[in-house]
Every structure is written in structure tokens, then in C-alpha cells.
Amino acid sequence: MIVELGHYALILALAASIVQSVVPALGAYRGDARMMEVGQTSSLGVFLLLAFSFSALTTAYVTSDFSVANVYENSHSAKPMLFKISGVWGNHEGSMLLWVLILALFSALVASFGRDLPPSLKANVLSVQAWILTAFIAFILFTSNPFARLFPAPFEGQDLNPILQDVGLAIHPPLLYLGYVGFSIAFSFAVAALIDGRIDAAWARWVRPWTLAAWIFLTLGISMGSYWAYYELGWGGWWFWDPVENASFMPWLSGTALLHSAVVMEKRSALKVWTILLAILTFSLSLLGTFLVRSGVLTSVHAFATDPSRGVFILLILCLFIGGALALFAFRASSLESGGLFQPVSREGALVLNNLFLTTATATVLIGTLYPLLLEMVTGEKISVGEPFFNLTFGPLMVPLLLAVPFGPLLAWKRGDIAGATQRLYWAIGAALLTAIIVIALTRGTEVLASLGLGLGVWLLIGSLVDVVERANFRKAGLSTGFARLKGLPRSAFGTTLAHFGLGVTVIGIVCVSAFETEIVTSMSPGESREAGGYEIRFDDMEERSGPNYTEDVATFTLLTAGATVDRIESARRLYTARQMPTTEAGLRTEWFSQLYISLGDSAANGGATVVRIWYKPLVTLIWIGTLFMAFGGLVSLADRRLRVGAPAARKARRVAPA
């Protein structure tokens, strides 16, 4: 019964979202306050209905109700409870239900916390959100029903895809969807503002917290996905330029540009037209990613295998929203004011430069991702665009951008002093040059590019700290006054510092693991040893074990230094019995920020030697530690009182109270 109720709730959610898509927008057009209020009530109702529907599907997974086709195809009674729950979104139908649930959540949050929004703008935002909701709920009901029944009910399920039975994949999709779907708020604000014909600095203040929240989640989602692929797939890499990886990376790049552009619009009432366009394009790239993953046009470990009808439906949604939004933008763009003027050397100019490189990099990734698909469609020829192309195109775009990052916060609004900013960055310049010289000396000139990359990372680390240190002015004010000034700085200043610092940490991790990692691919039998990462690695034995829904061969390796045992590492090959699919469980040893990585290959047919892949990856964990700094910086900025939704009303109340 709970399954049928979940299905009915999904149908009711479609009906309620249709009401929400029409009535508030009509009320905004007529100036009818009661009709505009319908948007708030209906958005909360849609969220509750979808939450109940999602809970019903989750209940079917937890209780192993194999009469539900979706549960039968993606679950097993012996599967651990965590993976029963994560199996809800480990498939196409369930993940789409989670997608619309998060979309409804953001809509309900706007309805609940958007008290300071102009009524007509708020009504139009909720209506646009409902248009998106209506389209995707209809997509679920007509092509991807998660509640379809099987009769007679099978006794046992087919189990979840083994590579998805991992803690990382329990966390990665929800974070990624919170980022993807969160950008829908910026899209809805942009379309609503175009409908209203009013775009000003207040609009940027309203939209920036939602954009920042989406960016934080997307950063964490991409980072978690990268680390999962690194340790779970047994390939030893942290990024492969896989088309589906690119599909999540493009909205991140565009969303980063949107965040910086919105700052200019809020502070200087400039770049209005460009900011609106970025808000549309960022969510459009999220929709494009949804199409690529679910249309069947890609073959990837991340992609869902789907039938063509689903791809056509999503393509229609894609054309409707992207085409409609861009058409509305083209119709309204000429009537929008361009905003304030500024000199090229200014903080606005630095942020425009940031946008230029980020959007160009996004276009580069987009071309590299879609070109093979378009070529195959037109000519039937299959080509692969991989790491060499992206390294040669994306990398050179990032270098000047990273060089410019520390300058931005040090330049004044409207007219800046590049010489003065450079003078304040002398310490960062000196540290970067010294780092590059030391690395060149240590590597005897064989790693010039790596030395420059590490110098660039140090430049970002120290350069990111200069702004807050300069504001504290410890040299003239002294320690106590300096710390008092630091305490009084807005949280967004610390957030910017943390995000830029994290970028430097990630750059150092990428450079070190790319330039200095060592790899050994060898055959080993028990008792044999190999040298890697400064250790003697001895293959002790191979043991058969059983898990709840798999069997595995576990190899034990002992790490020795000067004959003394330092640690033991276990690496395994698993076979999931229901699907008869193998996976690799890599053995990892983390020492400070570096890792020793051991992965098993196939064994000889006669039970002899086993193929073993051993990597030593110096400072590899800095890649993901840096992304945590970035996300935490975004969270600190989001905590800034000036960015919290409702802050204008609170300030007004405080001014009135004393009178």
C-alpha cells in the first residue's frame, strides 16, 4: 500500500506544481496579492508530497519489496542497510525522484525565507521553479516511474551495481544534485527578473546566497566523486576528463564566474546583462549534464543506461528551458541598463578578467565533451577527446587566471592601483620564486614545469592571506589592535581568503602527483618484495573471505623500512555473487599528505603470480583538502550577515527600535 500511496503523491505533486506554475505568475501580472500567495502554499505542498513519495520508495528498498521493479533491479536482501538506502538514488528512476525532491526543497526554502523579496518577483521565481518541477515530474511519471510493480513478485533482487556499493557513492550523488539543482534558483531569479523587467543591485544580493550555497554543494560533490573514482575503480587517477565528469565540472566553472560577477553587480550595479546571462547558462549546463547522463549518448561508469525515449524527453525539456530563457533574454537585453562604469585596472576589472577566463575554460570543456558526439552523429566516425586535448587547452587558460587571483581583493573599486597591489604582494612573489628555484635545484632542472606549478601554488597560498593581513595592519597598529581589526572584518573577506587558499592547496597537490608520482606494474607471488615510495613492499599471502553479498580474495602486504615492519596494507578483488561482477578494492596508506596505493590485477590461471599495481603519490590528498578549504570558505561567506536572506529587514528593525 505504501508504494501506491507514494505513486499517488507523485501524481498529486504534478497537479500542485501545475497550479504553482500558473497562478502566482498570473497574480504577478494582475497585481493580485492573493494569487501571488498561492505560490508559497503550493511550493510547500509540492515539497511535502515529493518527500512522502521519496520516503515510500525508500521504505520499499529498506524492506526489500521486490514486487517494485525498481527495487528488484537495484537491490538485494543481503545488501548492507546503508547500500539499501543509497540504492534509492543509485539508479535512474530513484535519482530523478531525488532530483525533483531537491528542486522542490529549494522552492520551499525561497517561499519560506524570501520574506524581503518584492511580491511580484517572488511569485515569478516560484512559478519558474514550478515550470521546471512540472517538466521533470512529468518525465518521471511518463518515462521513468519508480513505483512500477512486478507480478508475480520475484523472490530475490538483482542487486545494485557493485561499484556503487560504497560510502562515497552514498554521499556523492545527493551533494552533486544539491549543487546542480541549487543553480535553478539563480536561473529562476534571472527569468523572473527578465519578466519583471527590473534588474538592480538588490537582485544580486537576493540571488547570491542561493548561488553560493549551490556552489558549495557542487564543490563537495565533485570532490567526493573524484576521491571515490580514485580509490574505488583501482586505476590510481583522480580525474579522467570523462564526459560525465565534465558535465559536473562545467556548471562549477560557470557558477564560479557567476559568483564573482554577482559581486560586481551588487557592489557597483555593473555587469547586469552579463550576470543574468551567466545565471541562465549555469543552470543550462546543469540541465545539459542531466541530458548527457540519462540520454544514453555516453558510455561511462557514471552514466545511467537508458532507452532513447527518455533521452528525447529530456532533450525537449532542455530545448524548452534553455531556448525559452535565452529567447526571453534576447528580447529583454536591449532594454536593460548596462550599469556603472569602471577602469580596466580595478576590482571590477579583475573580476571581469576572472569571468573571461572561466567562461572560456567552460567553452573549451564543452567543445571537448560534445565534439566527439556531434562528429559521430554527423559522420559516424568515432573519436576520443581525452587528457592531451584538455591539458593543452584548459591548462594554459588557468595559468593567467591563477596569477591574477591574489590581485583582485587588493584593488580598489572603480579605479585601482596595480603598482600598489604588486608592492603588497612582494612577499608572495618572493616565496613563489624561491619555491620554484629550490624545486629546480632539487630536481636538477628536469622538472621545470613542475617547479613553476609549485611556485604558482605558493603564490596563491601566500597571496590569498595578504588582503586580511593588510586590513589588520599589524605593523602599525600592533598585535592587539590588529587582531581586533581582524575580528571586525566581514566574514565574506575570510571566506574569500579561505577559498583562494584552498585553490592554492589543490594546485600544489595536482602538480606534485602529476610530476612526481611513481608507478610499478609487476607480477608478484607470496614472499616476493618490491621497492616503492621508500618502502620495501612484501607480498605476504592471499586469503579468501566472504562479505554479506560478495566473496573476495584479499592480499596482505607488509611495508618495511630497514628490515623493520612499518605497516600492513590489504588490497582485494571482490566478486558480487548476484550480478557476478568483479570490483577492485585498493589498499591505501596515508602518510601525512602522501599515499601509497596498491591495486590487484588478475592472477595467473594456475594460481601463481598476481598482477600488482603500486603507486606512490606525493601530496595527493592536498587535491581534496584544498576543495574542503574552498567549500568551507564558501560556508564562511554564506554566514556573513550581509548575505543572509532577510538581512535587510533585520537592519531596518534595529534602526526603528531605538526611536
XYZ file of C-alpha atoms in Angstrom:
659
model
C 0.000 0.000 0.000
C 2.830 2.438 0.827
C 4.134 2.092 -2.731
C 0.766 3.033 -4.257
C 0.469 5.977 -1.871
C 3.929 7.142 -2.953
C 2.841 6.934 -6.592
C -0.349 8.886 -5.885
C 1.658 11.522 -4.002
C 3.846 11.934 -7.075
C 0.762 12.451 -9.250
C -0.652 14.986 -6.767
C 2.725 16.766 -6.748
C 2.439 17.140 -10.533
C -1.024 18.668 -10.179
C 0.121 21.036 -7.415
C 3.187 22.107 -9.407
C 0.965 22.936 -12.392
C -1.080 25.197 -10.107
C 2.120 26.775 -8.767
C 3.413 27.363 -12.283
C 0.330 29.316 -13.395
C -1.455 31.068 -10.518
C 1.420 33.100 -8.936
C 2.654 34.300 -12.334
C -0.878 35.336 -13.267
C -1.209 37.079 -9.918
C 2.044 38.989 -10.516
C 0.769 40.063 -13.929
C -2.554 41.257 -12.471
C -1.115 42.628 -9.241
C -3.335 40.259 -7.227
C -1.689 39.605 -3.844
C -3.884 36.590 -3.017
C -2.977 34.813 -6.241
C 0.696 35.518 -5.626
C 0.394 33.967 -2.150
C -0.675 30.696 -3.770
C 2.944 30.181 -4.829
C 4.126 29.957 -1.214
C 1.456 27.466 -0.139
C 1.733 25.281 -3.229
C 5.549 25.148 -3.094
C 5.414 23.819 0.466
C 2.716 21.347 -0.555
C 4.705 20.066 -3.523
C 7.750 19.550 -1.307
C 5.764 17.581 1.284
C 4.163 15.396 -1.393
C 7.511 14.641 -3.022
C 9.102 13.975 0.379
C 6.360 11.425 1.096
C 6.822 9.854 -2.348
C 10.580 9.566 -1.833
C 10.046 8.101 1.645
C 7.695 5.487 0.177
C 10.346 4.380 -2.328
C 12.963 4.314 0.428
C 10.665 2.125 2.539
C 10.361 -0.326 -0.362
C 14.159 -0.558 -0.531
C 14.621 -0.937 3.218
C 12.020 -3.734 3.414
C 13.315 -5.393 0.188
C 9.923 -5.192 -1.537
C 10.870 -6.909 -4.804
C 7.366 -6.507 -6.200
C 8.584 -2.995 -7.115
C 10.555 -3.295 -10.364
C 12.986 -0.578 -9.351
C 13.819 -2.365 -6.080
C 14.147 -5.734 -7.839
C 16.606 -4.304 -10.396
C 18.768 -2.429 -7.884
C 18.664 -4.166 -4.515
C 19.221 -7.477 -2.741
C 18.079 -8.760 0.643
C 21.685 -9.472 1.720
C 22.903 -5.976 0.892
C 24.016 -3.842 3.900
C 21.394 -1.349 5.068
C 23.468 1.701 4.073
C 23.564 0.492 0.473
C 19.883 -0.404 0.514
C 19.195 3.252 1.290
C 21.777 4.634 -1.153
C 20.369 2.261 -3.774
C 17.310 4.528 -3.875
C 19.338 7.079 -5.844
C 21.800 4.593 -7.347
C 19.602 4.191 -10.431
C 17.902 6.370 -12.997
C 14.339 6.410 -11.635
C 15.228 6.899 -7.969
C 17.876 9.521 -8.685
C 15.369 11.539 -10.733
C 12.944 11.403 -7.797
C 15.723 12.734 -5.557
C 16.422 15.409 -8.212
C 12.848 16.751 -8.126
C 12.710 16.459 -4.322
C 15.741 18.742 -4.017
C 14.251 21.088 -6.610
C 11.067 21.291 -4.534
C 13.160 21.809 -1.375
C 14.859 24.883 -2.836
C 11.499 26.202 -3.989
C 10.071 25.749 -0.477
C 13.114 27.494 1.031
C 12.589 30.512 -1.225
C 8.931 30.571 -0.196
C 9.832 30.361 3.495
C 12.866 32.655 3.695
C 12.276 35.097 0.852
C 10.290 37.488 3.019
C 12.156 40.563 1.779
C 11.643 39.811 -1.893
C 9.247 42.040 -3.835
C 5.957 40.085 -4.076
C 5.859 40.038 -7.866
C 9.480 38.881 -8.159
C 8.941 36.166 -5.560
C 5.772 34.968 -7.296
C 7.536 34.761 -10.644
C 10.535 32.949 -9.122
C 8.251 30.307 -7.601
C 6.374 29.976 -10.888
C 9.561 29.429 -12.869
C 10.664 26.821 -10.321
C 7.304 25.138 -10.779
C 7.722 25.074 -14.565
C 10.920 23.091 -14.099
C 9.283 20.863 -11.489
C 6.292 20.165 -13.712
C 8.500 19.127 -16.616
C 10.629 16.731 -14.581
C 7.775 15.212 -12.564
C 6.005 14.549 -15.877
C 9.232 12.993 -17.166
C 9.321 10.646 -14.168
C 5.661 9.656 -14.423
C 5.582 9.072 -18.183
C 9.015 7.546 -18.844
C 10.679 6.626 -15.525
C 8.083 5.528 -12.996
C 9.973 4.294 -9.887
C 6.829 2.627 -8.477
C 6.109 0.174 -11.328
C 5.065 -3.230 -9.967
C 6.093 -6.774 -10.941
C 3.652 -9.700 -10.801
C 4.397 -12.235 -9.585
C 6.943 -10.669 -7.238
C 10.459 -12.185 -7.548
C 11.875 -13.896 -4.504
C 15.225 -12.081 -4.707
C 16.628 -8.898 -6.288
C 19.375 -8.430 -8.855
C 21.494 -6.281 -6.504
C 22.895 -2.792 -7.000
C 25.760 -2.164 -9.411
C 28.799 -3.245 -7.323
C 30.859 -0.113 -7.970
C 28.008 1.919 -6.442
C 28.090 -0.074 -3.207
C 30.464 2.299 -1.494
C 30.174 5.016 1.143
C 31.486 7.582 -1.340
C 28.634 6.848 -3.735
C 26.153 7.112 -0.888
C 27.290 10.719 -0.360
C 28.368 11.899 -3.814
C 25.008 11.996 -5.715
C 22.993 13.947 -3.100
C 25.762 16.566 -2.837
C 26.022 16.791 -6.609
C 22.266 17.185 -7.027
C 22.140 19.881 -4.352
C 24.655 21.759 -6.485
C 23.055 21.046 -9.846
C 19.541 21.844 -8.684
C 20.604 24.758 -6.485
C 21.580 26.720 -9.575
C 17.925 26.515 -10.631
C 17.253 29.298 -8.106
C 19.668 31.630 -9.916
C 18.007 30.626 -13.202
C 14.522 31.295 -11.800
C 15.605 34.660 -10.389
C 17.081 35.596 -13.770
C 13.965 34.627 -15.729
C 11.693 36.280 -13.150
C 13.734 39.485 -13.319
C 13.525 39.448 -17.114
C 9.748 39.003 -16.887
C 9.502 41.881 -14.389
C 11.958 43.986 -16.366
C 13.678 45.104 -13.146
C 17.286 44.173 -12.535
C 19.378 46.030 -9.967
C 21.933 45.577 -7.216
C 19.239 44.296 -4.843
C 18.582 41.430 -7.266
C 22.253 40.386 -6.991
C 22.057 40.476 -3.189
C 18.998 38.228 -3.215
C 20.415 35.705 -5.666
C 23.984 35.495 -4.373
C 23.329 33.384 -1.212
C 21.450 30.759 -3.223
C 24.181 30.658 -5.844
C 26.854 30.384 -3.164
C 25.020 27.517 -1.437
C 24.717 25.632 -4.736
C 28.404 26.233 -5.474
C 29.421 24.839 -2.062
C 27.430 21.638 -2.589
C 28.679 21.199 -6.150
C 32.290 21.675 -4.989
C 31.853 18.990 -2.334
C 30.004 16.698 -4.752
C 32.695 16.869 -7.437
C 35.421 16.400 -4.822
C 33.698 13.351 -3.308
C 33.147 11.850 -6.762
C 36.791 12.376 -7.661
C 38.010 10.668 -4.490
C 35.552 7.789 -4.958
C 36.781 7.149 -8.510
C 40.373 7.385 -7.250
C 40.150 4.636 -4.638
C 37.240 2.509 -5.888
C 37.991 1.955 -9.581
C 41.568 0.836 -8.927
C 43.050 2.980 -11.697
C 45.013 5.320 -9.447
C 43.839 8.552 -11.096
C 41.891 11.413 -9.562
C 40.461 12.934 -12.785
C 39.984 11.357 -16.203
C 38.200 14.108 -18.186
C 35.354 11.635 -18.528
C 32.375 13.308 -20.329
C 30.172 12.857 -17.267
C 32.874 14.307 -15.012
C 32.994 17.264 -17.398
C 29.212 17.565 -17.191
C 29.514 18.419 -13.496
C 32.678 20.497 -13.913
C 31.178 22.908 -16.469
C 28.413 24.224 -14.161
C 31.058 24.599 -11.442
C 33.236 26.784 -13.672
C 30.273 28.827 -14.864
C 28.877 29.057 -11.316
C 32.230 30.355 -10.063
C 32.097 33.058 -12.729
C 28.509 33.854 -11.702
C 29.513 34.307 -8.055
C 32.224 36.818 -8.966
C 30.011 38.628 -11.466
C 27.206 38.947 -8.902
C 29.679 40.678 -6.548
C 30.307 43.374 -9.160
C 26.592 43.757 -9.772
C 25.831 44.074 -6.056
C 28.666 46.457 -5.190
C 28.807 48.627 -8.312
C 25.498 47.924 -10.095
C 27.554 46.860 -13.130
C 27.621 43.767 -15.391
C 23.842 43.364 -15.094
C 23.254 41.857 -18.507
C 26.259 39.559 -18.208
C 25.233 38.321 -14.742
C 21.731 37.480 -15.926
C 23.170 35.573 -18.889
C 25.554 33.645 -16.610
C 22.675 32.663 -14.311
C 20.820 31.235 -17.311
C 23.871 29.471 -18.740
C 24.940 27.909 -15.426
C 21.668 26.072 -14.882
C 21.516 25.296 -18.599
C 24.822 23.460 -18.200
C 23.322 21.562 -15.250
C 20.427 20.513 -17.488
C 22.905 19.536 -20.195
C 24.692 17.319 -17.678
C 21.376 15.673 -16.802
C 20.774 15.001 -20.511
C 24.245 13.551 -21.071
C 23.966 11.182 -18.095
C 20.459 9.943 -18.871
C 20.091 10.057 -22.651
C 22.219 7.030 -23.449
C 24.547 9.039 -25.727
C 27.519 8.417 -23.407
C 29.239 5.276 -22.236
C 30.695 5.914 -18.788
C 30.944 4.353 -15.343
C 28.924 7.371 -14.187
C 26.184 7.219 -16.839
C 22.786 5.560 -16.469
C 21.873 3.168 -19.281
C 18.545 4.483 -20.567
C 16.281 3.954 -23.525
C 16.041 6.557 -26.339
C 12.557 7.765 -25.336
C 13.958 9.167 -22.112
C 16.717 10.960 -23.998
C 14.208 12.551 -26.383
C 12.013 13.708 -23.470
C 14.952 15.289 -21.645
C 16.136 16.872 -24.906
C 12.723 18.504 -25.278
C 12.954 19.815 -21.701
C 16.444 21.078 -22.449
C 15.330 22.927 -25.581
C 12.251 24.335 -23.857
C 14.002 25.875 -20.859
C 17.339 26.837 -22.385
C 15.785 28.071 -25.621
C 12.943 29.849 -23.851
C 15.213 31.563 -21.329
C 17.702 32.689 -23.992
C 14.858 33.937 -26.201
C 13.459 35.962 -23.300
C 16.957 37.284 -22.598
C 17.400 38.333 -26.223
C 14.014 40.073 -26.152
C 14.751 41.976 -22.921
C 18.516 42.558 -23.172
C 18.259 45.771 -25.169
C 16.047 47.361 -22.507
C 18.405 46.572 -19.615
C 20.749 49.232 -18.292
C 24.430 48.440 -18.608
C 25.256 49.699 -15.098
C 28.172 51.636 -13.592
C 31.454 52.366 -15.371
C 34.906 51.425 -14.100
C 38.533 51.496 -15.137
C 40.180 48.324 -16.512
C 42.593 48.328 -13.551
C 40.114 47.994 -10.686
C 38.470 45.295 -8.656
C 35.649 45.213 -11.185
C 38.219 44.778 -13.941
C 39.877 41.905 -12.077
C 36.516 40.165 -11.682
C 35.734 40.681 -15.369
C 39.104 39.089 -16.196
C 38.154 36.217 -13.893
C 34.873 35.798 -15.804
C 36.629 35.938 -19.165
C 38.980 33.067 -18.366
C 36.382 30.960 -16.541
C 33.804 31.182 -19.313
C 36.436 30.490 -21.968
C 37.568 27.447 -19.983
C 33.931 26.319 -19.736
C 33.552 26.648 -23.505
C 36.740 24.644 -24.003
C 35.487 21.785 -21.829
C 32.086 21.945 -23.553
C 33.644 21.662 -27.029
C 35.927 18.803 -25.971
C 32.959 16.954 -24.469
C 30.391 17.435 -27.241
C 32.572 17.408 -30.363
C 33.048 13.592 -30.454
C 29.288 13.125 -30.043
C 28.432 15.604 -32.802
C 31.056 14.124 -35.130
C 29.716 10.614 -34.607
C 26.177 11.854 -35.202
C 27.080 13.564 -38.474
C 29.721 11.252 -39.977
C 29.506 8.039 -37.962
C 33.195 8.371 -37.115
C 34.149 7.676 -33.500
C 36.972 9.665 -31.927
C 38.145 10.133 -28.366
C 38.971 13.530 -26.875
C 40.871 12.962 -23.677
C 43.571 14.213 -21.377
C 46.042 15.566 -24.014
C 43.429 17.890 -25.535
C 42.234 19.246 -22.189
C 45.760 19.667 -20.843
C 46.765 21.684 -23.905
C 43.646 23.892 -23.908
C 42.349 24.104 -20.347
C 45.737 24.338 -18.601
C 47.041 27.467 -20.394
C 43.764 29.259 -19.634
C 44.108 28.564 -15.932
C 47.678 29.851 -15.522
C 46.970 33.588 -16.156
C 43.775 33.302 -14.113
C 45.643 31.864 -11.124
C 48.329 34.532 -11.460
C 45.654 37.230 -11.276
C 43.714 35.789 -8.300
C 45.691 37.477 -5.449
C 45.448 40.886 -7.137
C 41.647 41.070 -7.127
C 40.970 41.665 -3.400
C 43.821 44.229 -3.224
C 42.465 46.504 -5.956
C 40.066 49.326 -5.154
C 36.600 49.537 -6.672
C 36.193 51.633 -9.804
C 39.887 52.638 -10.071
C 42.734 50.526 -8.696
C 46.480 50.850 -8.297
C 48.265 47.868 -9.855
C 51.686 49.079 -8.658
C 50.451 49.384 -5.078
C 48.878 45.910 -5.194
C 52.099 44.456 -6.566
C 54.089 46.104 -3.791
C 51.875 44.499 -1.164
C 52.413 41.113 -2.833
C 56.218 41.243 -2.660
C 56.331 38.517 -0.003
C 54.129 36.234 -2.115
C 56.246 36.906 -5.214
C 59.466 36.198 -3.309
C 58.125 32.967 -1.786
C 56.863 31.741 -5.170
C 60.202 32.433 -6.893
C 62.158 30.842 -4.038
C 59.968 27.727 -4.205
C 60.487 27.412 -7.957
C 64.281 27.825 -7.599
C 64.508 25.245 -4.803
C 62.484 22.657 -6.771
C 64.590 23.237 -9.894
C 67.735 22.751 -7.830
C 66.442 19.581 -6.134
C 65.338 18.042 -9.438
C 68.489 19.243 -11.240
C 66.453 21.098 -13.832
C 64.468 18.084 -15.007
C 61.098 19.346 -13.723
C 60.917 22.990 -14.780
C 57.156 22.997 -15.362
C 56.538 21.306 -12.008
C 58.715 23.880 -10.239
C 56.751 26.700 -11.849
C 53.490 24.981 -10.894
C 54.563 24.662 -7.266
C 55.649 28.298 -7.296
C 52.185 29.180 -8.587
C 50.601 27.202 -5.741
C 52.701 29.019 -3.134
C 51.836 32.322 -4.834
C 48.150 31.538 -4.297
C 48.654 30.395 -0.703
C 50.503 33.500 0.483
C 48.758 35.906 -1.867
C 45.366 34.854 -0.501
C 46.438 35.869 3.030
C 47.745 39.315 2.089
C 44.336 41.022 1.940
C 43.252 40.196 5.522
C 46.768 40.805 6.894
C 46.884 44.211 5.212
C 43.485 45.123 6.614
C 44.651 44.201 10.116
C 47.807 46.360 9.622
C 49.813 44.598 12.334
C 52.989 46.630 11.631
C 51.472 49.983 12.545
C 48.595 49.002 14.811
C 50.292 46.292 16.873
C 49.146 42.783 17.658
C 46.178 43.555 19.919
C 44.692 46.218 17.645
C 45.481 44.095 14.577
C 43.608 41.112 15.947
C 40.722 43.380 16.921
C 40.601 44.616 13.336
C 40.670 41.033 12.082
C 37.754 40.197 14.335
C 35.821 43.113 12.905
C 36.321 42.138 9.268
C 33.243 40.832 7.415
C 33.056 37.068 7.167
C 32.971 37.272 3.389
C 36.576 38.552 3.485
C 37.663 35.436 5.391
C 35.567 33.297 3.078
C 37.358 34.703 0.033
C 40.728 34.129 1.695
C 39.900 30.513 2.559
C 38.576 29.744 -0.924
C 41.640 31.203 -2.661
C 43.926 29.473 -0.138
C 42.192 26.162 -0.881
C 42.722 26.742 -4.585
C 46.455 27.043 -3.922
C 46.441 23.844 -1.850
C 44.706 21.962 -4.675
C 47.164 23.316 -7.265
C 50.118 22.056 -5.188
C 48.518 18.615 -4.867
C 47.820 18.396 -8.610
C 51.346 19.449 -9.560
C 53.070 17.086 -7.130
C 51.085 13.988 -8.014
C 51.287 14.724 -11.752
C 55.041 15.327 -11.799
C 56.489 13.160 -9.061
C 54.309 10.058 -8.649
C 55.931 6.678 -9.278
C 54.153 3.632 -10.670
C 55.153 -0.034 -10.711
C 53.165 -2.707 -12.559
C 54.568 -6.120 -11.719
C 53.709 -9.765 -11.071
C 54.192 -10.959 -7.504
C 53.845 -14.230 -5.656
C 53.620 -14.602 -1.851
C 57.011 -13.960 -0.283
C 58.273 -11.638 -3.033
C 59.143 -7.969 -2.430
C 59.346 -4.759 -4.459
C 60.676 -1.262 -3.718
C 58.342 1.754 -3.963
C 57.897 5.060 -2.175
C 60.895 4.451 0.058
C 59.456 1.161 1.357
C 60.144 -2.497 0.796
C 56.741 -3.962 -0.025
C 56.448 -7.694 0.736
C 53.541 -9.766 -0.576
C 52.625 -11.957 2.401
C 49.630 -14.071 1.383
C 46.275 -14.245 -0.417
C 43.178 -15.120 1.608
C 39.585 -15.869 0.572
C 36.870 -14.077 2.534
C 33.105 -13.637 2.309
C 31.015 -10.495 2.757
C 27.241 -10.064 3.047
C 26.701 -10.201 -0.725
C 30.165 -10.858 -2.164
C 33.251 -13.047 -1.988
C 36.756 -11.625 -2.161
C 40.412 -12.505 -2.469
C 42.367 -10.337 -0.047
C 46.114 -9.831 -0.485
C 48.162 -8.694 2.515
C 51.302 -6.620 2.001
C 53.850 -5.687 4.663
C 55.726 -2.382 4.444
C 59.278 -2.480 5.743
C 61.953 0.152 6.263
C 65.494 -1.080 7.006
C 64.007 -4.500 7.732
C 61.553 -3.186 10.354
C 57.802 -3.534 9.820
C 56.095 -0.161 9.403
C 52.553 -1.105 8.420
C 50.366 -3.641 6.630
C 48.083 -2.953 3.677
C 45.228 -5.100 2.406
C 44.052 -4.958 -1.201
C 41.219 -7.082 -2.566
C 39.402 -8.359 -5.630
C 35.673 -8.766 -4.970
C 33.027 -10.740 -6.836
C 29.415 -9.752 -6.159
C 27.525 -13.020 -6.411
C 24.114 -11.740 -7.548
C 25.437 -9.835 -10.591
C 28.638 -11.836 -10.998
C 30.504 -8.555 -11.350
C 34.057 -8.013 -10.049
C 35.391 -4.879 -8.368
C 38.773 -3.785 -7.050
C 39.278 -2.571 -3.501
C 42.564 -0.670 -3.449
C 44.823 -0.699 -0.403
C 45.873 2.765 0.769
C 48.382 4.003 3.303
C 48.343 7.734 4.024
C 51.491 9.293 5.427
C 50.968 12.988 6.072
C 49.555 14.160 2.739
C 51.046 11.426 0.533
C 49.681 7.958 -0.186
C 50.953 4.523 -1.110
C 48.337 2.887 -3.342
C 48.214 -0.869 -4.085
C 45.725 -2.413 -6.510
C 45.354 -6.056 -7.551
C 45.044 -7.265 -11.110
C 44.343 -10.752 -12.380
C 46.045 -13.881 -11.102
C 47.667 -16.452 -13.365
C 45.412 -19.306 -14.428
C 47.474 -21.841 -12.475
C 47.131 -19.864 -9.250
C 50.644 -18.454 -9.462
C 51.751 -14.826 -9.652
C 49.291 -11.926 -9.291
C 49.472 -8.665 -11.210
C 50.035 -5.869 -8.689
C 49.941 -2.147 -9.403
C 51.779 0.045 -6.916
C 51.740 3.840 -6.937
C 53.458 6.294 -4.634
C 51.533 9.565 -4.832
C 53.252 12.501 -3.110
C 50.881 15.098 -1.567
C 47.906 13.648 -3.461
C 45.451 14.263 -0.606
C 46.061 18.020 -0.923
C 43.836 17.895 -4.022
C 40.765 17.112 -1.909
C 41.881 19.008 1.196
C 42.027 22.111 -0.995
C 38.444 21.597 -2.139
C 37.373 21.360 1.516
C 39.044 24.726 2.135
C 37.150 26.151 -0.838
C 33.797 24.801 0.351
C 34.462 25.984 3.916
C 35.355 29.418 2.556
C 32.009 29.489 0.782
C 30.272 28.462 4.001
C 32.016 31.258 5.952
C 30.940 33.760 3.286
C 27.399 32.423 3.467
C 27.424 33.104 7.215
C 28.117 36.786 6.553
C 25.167 38.789 7.845
C 25.078 40.810 4.655
C 24.451 37.657 2.595
C 21.822 36.046 4.793
C 18.321 36.091 3.405
C 16.270 38.546 5.435
C 19.199 40.746 6.500
C 17.711 43.973 5.079
C 14.567 43.611 7.181
C 16.606 42.888 10.302
C 18.672 46.026 9.832
C 15.560 48.096 9.348
C 14.075 46.732 12.544
C 17.203 47.628 14.507
C 17.122 51.218 13.240
C 13.497 51.698 14.180
C 13.732 50.192 17.661
C 15.723 52.985 19.395
C 13.328 55.654 18.085
